[in-house]
Short mmCIF file of C-alpha atoms in Angstrom, two decimals:
data_model
loop_
_atom_site.label_atom_id
_atom_site.label_comp_id
_atom_site.label_asym_id
_atom_site.label_seq_id
_atom_site.Cartn_x
_atom_site.Cartn_y
_atom_site.Cartn_z
CA ASN A 1 10.52 15.16 16.49
CA ALA A 2 7.63 15.99 18.77
CA GLY A 3 5.04 15.14 16.08
CA VAL A 4 1.72 16.78 16.81
CA THR A 5 1.32 18.61 20.13
CA GLN A 6 -1.77 20.20 21.66
CA THR A 7 -2.14 22.70 24.47
CA PRO A 8 -3.78 22.66 26.91
CA LYS A 9 -4.37 18.99 27.90
CA PHE A 10 -7.38 19.80 30.08
CA ARG A 11 -9.67 22.78 30.49
CA VAL A 12 -12.89 23.61 32.30
CA LEU A 13 -14.94 26.52 30.98
CA LYS A 14 -18.15 28.14 32.11
CA THR A 15 -20.97 28.65 29.60
CA GLY A 16 -20.30 31.74 27.52
CA GLN A 17 -16.54 31.86 28.11
CA SER A 18 -14.08 31.79 25.23
CA MET A 19 -10.86 29.92 24.69
CA THR A 20 -8.35 28.93 22.07
CA LEU A 21 -6.79 25.47 21.58
CA LEU A 22 -3.38 25.37 20.02
CA CYS A 23 -2.07 22.62 17.75
CA ALA A 24 1.52 22.51 16.49
CA GLN A 25 3.23 20.03 14.16
CA ASP A 26 6.93 19.73 13.28
CA MET A 27 6.55 17.44 10.26
CA ASN A 28 6.10 20.18 7.63
CA HIS A 29 2.70 18.77 6.72
CA GLU A 30 0.41 20.86 4.49
CA TYR A 31 -2.92 19.40 5.83
CA MET A 32 -4.15 19.92 9.40
CA TYR A 33 -7.43 19.04 11.08
CA TRP A 34 -9.50 19.52 14.20
CA TYR A 35 -11.79 16.73 15.35
CA ARG A 36 -14.07 16.21 18.32
CA GLN A 37 -14.57 12.78 19.84
CA ASP A 38 -17.75 11.91 21.71
CA PRO A 39 -18.92 8.50 23.05
CA GLY A 40 -20.61 6.51 20.29
CA MET A 41 -20.06 9.27 17.71
CA GLY A 42 -16.53 8.47 16.61
CA LEU A 43 -14.26 11.29 15.32
CA ARG A 44 -16.11 14.18 13.69
CA LEU A 45 -14.29 16.76 11.64
CA ILE A 46 -14.80 20.34 12.84
CA HIS A 47 -12.50 22.31 10.44
CA TYR A 48 -9.47 21.54 8.37
CA SER A 49 -6.75 23.32 6.43
CA VAL A 50 -4.98 22.35 3.19
CA GLY A 51 -2.20 24.82 3.69
CA GLU A 52 -0.97 27.98 5.39
CA GLY A 53 -3.61 30.74 5.25
CA THR A 54 -6.46 28.40 4.22
CA THR A 55 -9.29 26.88 6.28
CA ALA A 56 -12.43 24.95 5.42
CA LYS A 57 -15.46 23.66 7.25
CA GLY A 58 -15.88 20.04 8.20
CA GLU A 59 -18.85 18.04 9.40
CA VAL A 60 -19.61 19.98 12.62
CA PRO A 61 -18.22 23.55 12.29
CA ASP A 62 -20.94 25.52 14.14
CA GLY A 63 -19.67 27.33 17.25
CA TYR A 64 -16.00 27.04 16.26
CA ASN A 65 -13.53 29.16 14.38
CA VAL A 66 -10.02 28.30 13.18
CA SER A 67 -6.89 30.04 11.89
CA ARG A 68 -3.75 28.81 10.14
CA LEU A 69 -1.46 31.80 10.11
CA LYS A 70 1.68 29.67 10.18
CA LYS A 71 2.16 26.26 8.45
CA GLN A 72 3.08 24.52 11.65
CA ASN A 73 0.14 25.87 13.79
CA PHE A 74 -3.57 25.37 13.63
CA LEU A 75 -5.71 27.17 16.21
CA LEU A 76 -9.29 26.27 17.22
CA GLY A 77 -11.38 28.92 18.91
CA LEU A 78 -14.62 28.76 20.89
CA GLU A 79 -16.10 32.26 21.08
CA SER A 80 -18.98 31.47 23.47
CA ALA A 81 -18.71 27.96 24.97
CA ALA A 82 -21.78 25.84 25.39
CA PRO A 83 -22.26 22.58 27.36
CA SER A 84 -22.73 20.74 24.04
CA GLN A 85 -19.08 21.53 23.30
CA THR A 86 -17.93 19.32 26.15
CA SER A 87 -15.78 16.81 24.35
CA VAL A 88 -12.26 15.53 23.72
CA TYR A 89 -10.65 17.53 20.88
CA PHE A 90 -7.93 16.08 18.66
CA CYS A 91 -5.74 17.82 16.20
CA ALA A 92 -4.06 15.97 13.33
CA SER A 93 -1.82 16.65 10.41
CA SER A 94 -1.33 14.51 7.32
CA ALA A 95 0.95 13.66 4.43
CA TYR A 96 0.22 11.06 1.74
CA TYR A 97 -3.11 10.31 3.40
CA GLU A 98 -1.73 9.12 6.77
CA GLN A 99 -3.04 11.30 9.61
CA TYR A 100 -0.94 11.85 12.68
CA PHE A 101 -2.88 12.72 15.81
CA GLY A 102 -2.04 14.78 18.88
CA PRO A 103 -2.75 13.57 22.42
CA GLY A 104 -6.04 15.43 22.73
CA THR A 105 -7.55 18.16 24.89
CA ARG A 106 -10.35 17.27 27.28
CA LEU A 107 -12.73 20.22 27.50
CA THR A 108 -15.57 20.49 29.97
CA VAL A 109 -18.13 23.28 29.72
CA THR A 110 -20.33 23.75 32.81
CA GLN B 1 -25.22 11.74 7.38
CA GLN B 2 -23.08 8.76 8.31
CA GLN B 3 -21.10 7.69 5.27
CA VAL B 4 -19.15 4.94 7.02
CA LYS B 5 -21.04 2.54 9.24
CA GLN B 6 -19.02 0.44 11.69
CA SER B 7 -20.03 -2.60 13.75
CA PRO B 8 -20.07 -3.90 16.37
CA GLN B 9 -19.88 -1.06 18.85
CA SER B 10 -18.08 -3.26 21.35
CA LEU B 11 -16.46 -6.68 21.22
CA ILE B 12 -15.00 -9.04 23.86
CA VAL B 13 -12.76 -11.82 22.66
CA GLN B 14 -10.67 -14.39 24.43
CA LYS B 15 -6.91 -14.28 24.00
CA GLY B 16 -5.88 -16.12 20.80
CA GLY B 17 -9.31 -15.58 19.18
CA ILE B 18 -9.87 -13.66 15.94
CA PRO B 19 -11.88 -10.48 16.47
CA ILE B 20 -13.55 -9.15 13.33
CA ILE B 21 -14.72 -5.53 12.92
CA ASN B 22 -16.82 -4.54 9.95
CA CYS B 23 -17.39 -1.32 8.03
CA ALA B 24 -19.69 -0.42 5.18
CA TYR B 25 -19.57 2.68 3.07
CA GLU B 26 -21.98 4.45 0.73
CA ASN B 27 -19.80 6.80 -1.34
CA THR B 28 -18.47 4.91 -4.36
CA ALA B 29 -15.81 7.63 -4.87
CA PHE B 30 -14.01 6.44 -1.71
CA ASP B 31 -10.76 4.76 -2.68
CA TYR B 32 -8.59 4.74 0.44
CA PHE B 33 -9.61 2.74 3.56
CA PRO B 34 -7.52 2.95 6.67
CA TRP B 35 -7.95 1.55 10.15
CA TYR B 36 -6.82 3.50 13.19
CA GLN B 37 -6.07 2.16 16.68
CA GLN B 38 -6.61 4.26 19.79
CA PHE B 39 -5.51 3.42 23.33
CA PRO B 40 -7.14 5.16 26.32
CA GLY B 41 -5.85 8.67 26.80
CA LYS B 42 -4.04 8.74 23.48
CA GLY B 43 -4.74 9.98 20.01
CA PRO B 44 -5.56 7.47 17.25
CA ALA B 45 -2.73 6.04 15.23
CA LEU B 46 -2.70 4.43 11.75
CA LEU B 47 -2.73 0.65 11.92
CA ILE B 48 -3.15 -0.54 8.35
CA ALA B 49 -4.76 0.76 5.13
CA ILE B 50 -5.97 -0.62 1.81
CA ARG B 51 -6.86 0.65 -1.65
CA PRO B 52 -9.64 -1.01 -3.68
CA ASP B 53 -7.34 -2.53 -6.27
CA VAL B 54 -6.69 -5.45 -3.85
CA SER B 55 -9.09 -7.59 -1.86
CA GLU B 56 -6.80 -8.27 1.11
CA LYS B 57 -3.79 -6.78 2.88
CA LYS B 58 -1.84 -8.27 5.76
CA GLU B 59 0.51 -6.53 8.12
CA GLY B 60 1.71 -8.82 10.92
CA ARG B 61 -1.33 -10.10 12.81
CA PHE B 62 -3.67 -7.56 11.24
CA THR B 63 -5.56 -8.18 7.97
CA ILE B 64 -7.98 -5.99 6.03
CA SER B 65 -10.47 -7.82 3.75
CA PHE B 66 -12.12 -5.61 1.09
CA ASN B 67 -15.32 -6.32 -0.89
CA LYS B 68 -15.72 -3.59 -3.53
CA SER B 69 -19.06 -4.89 -4.89
CA ALA B 70 -20.65 -4.99 -1.44
CA LYS B 71 -18.91 -1.75 -0.38
CA GLN B 72 -17.68 -3.32 2.74
CA PHE B 73 -14.33 -3.85 4.43
CA SER B 74 -13.25 -5.53 7.69
CA LEU B 75 -10.38 -5.80 10.07
CA HIS B 76 -9.28 -9.21 11.41
CA ILE B 77 -6.78 -9.63 14.23
CA MET B 78 -5.05 -12.97 14.31
CA ASP B 79 -3.89 -14.55 17.57
CA SER B 80 -5.30 -11.57 19.54
CA GLN B 81 -3.51 -10.45 22.70
CA PRO B 82 -4.60 -8.43 25.74
CA GLY B 83 -2.32 -5.63 24.44
CA ASP B 84 -4.62 -5.34 21.36
CA SER B 85 -7.41 -4.09 23.65
CA ALA B 86 -8.20 -0.61 22.24
CA THR B 87 -10.75 1.28 20.27
CA TYR B 88 -10.56 0.70 16.49
CA PHE B 89 -11.89 3.15 13.83
CA CYS B 90 -12.34 2.51 10.18
CA ALA B 91 -12.22 5.41 7.79
CA ALA B 92 -12.41 6.33 4.10
CA SER B 93 -11.43 9.05 1.77
CA ASN B 94 -11.50 10.08 -1.92
CA PHE B 95 -8.33 10.08 -4.12
CA GLY B 96 -6.79 13.53 -4.03
CA ASN B 97 -8.57 14.49 -0.79
CA GLU B 98 -6.73 13.60 2.44
CA LYS B 99 -9.85 14.39 4.49
CA LEU B 100 -11.06 11.19 6.20
CA THR B 101 -14.57 10.13 7.13
CA PHE B 102 -14.49 7.94 10.24
CA GLY B 103 -16.73 5.17 11.51
CA THR B 104 -18.06 5.36 15.01
CA GLY B 105 -15.47 3.05 16.53
CA THR B 106 -15.36 -0.41 18.07
CA ARG B 107 -14.17 -0.90 21.62
CA LEU B 108 -12.25 -4.23 21.62
CA THR B 109 -11.37 -6.11 24.83
CA ILE B 110 -9.12 -9.15 24.74
CA ILE B 111 -9.48 -11.20 27.94
CA PRO B 112 -6.62 -13.45 29.06
#
């Protein structure tokens, strides 16, 4: 089992550009999450999903959109990137409260 | 609005010492309290977790102490090793809701 995978691993964007981060899990988990991690701020929840076709806002949803068209995939989109979105993004999935994290995507917006 | 407050922000302990990381929460509906461990360049991974019906839980060298009345819980690492150097996050959630609220993290360094 690969667990939770994220693509890409690194990305540099210019202000105003758009991109999509892909998260995939092979554990048949219902719940999936997108977090951002910034120094001194811990892990902050952007959006999450409780099942295929559902999404919900987390703590810091502004500037991001998500989609969960298939149970195993959770996509995070940035429509118009801003320097404030420079961060490390983690995807996770969960079952019985234990969250399994992907390796992260380091995004820099210049 | 920070619902889980974690301290200290960083901690340096000599090998064999017992680092202690503390967390405090505000929401009395929280009833699941995990600790996650993160190594540089990796995603966090579950280390140990506790529910409020017990005051202590041990797994190997890692112990969670829980004080329901004070709304506090802490992680203790016995006989700490340089390989324990990592960032540790506490978290909390409500029963029936797998969404976690994380603390801000503690960067732990164990020196030989």
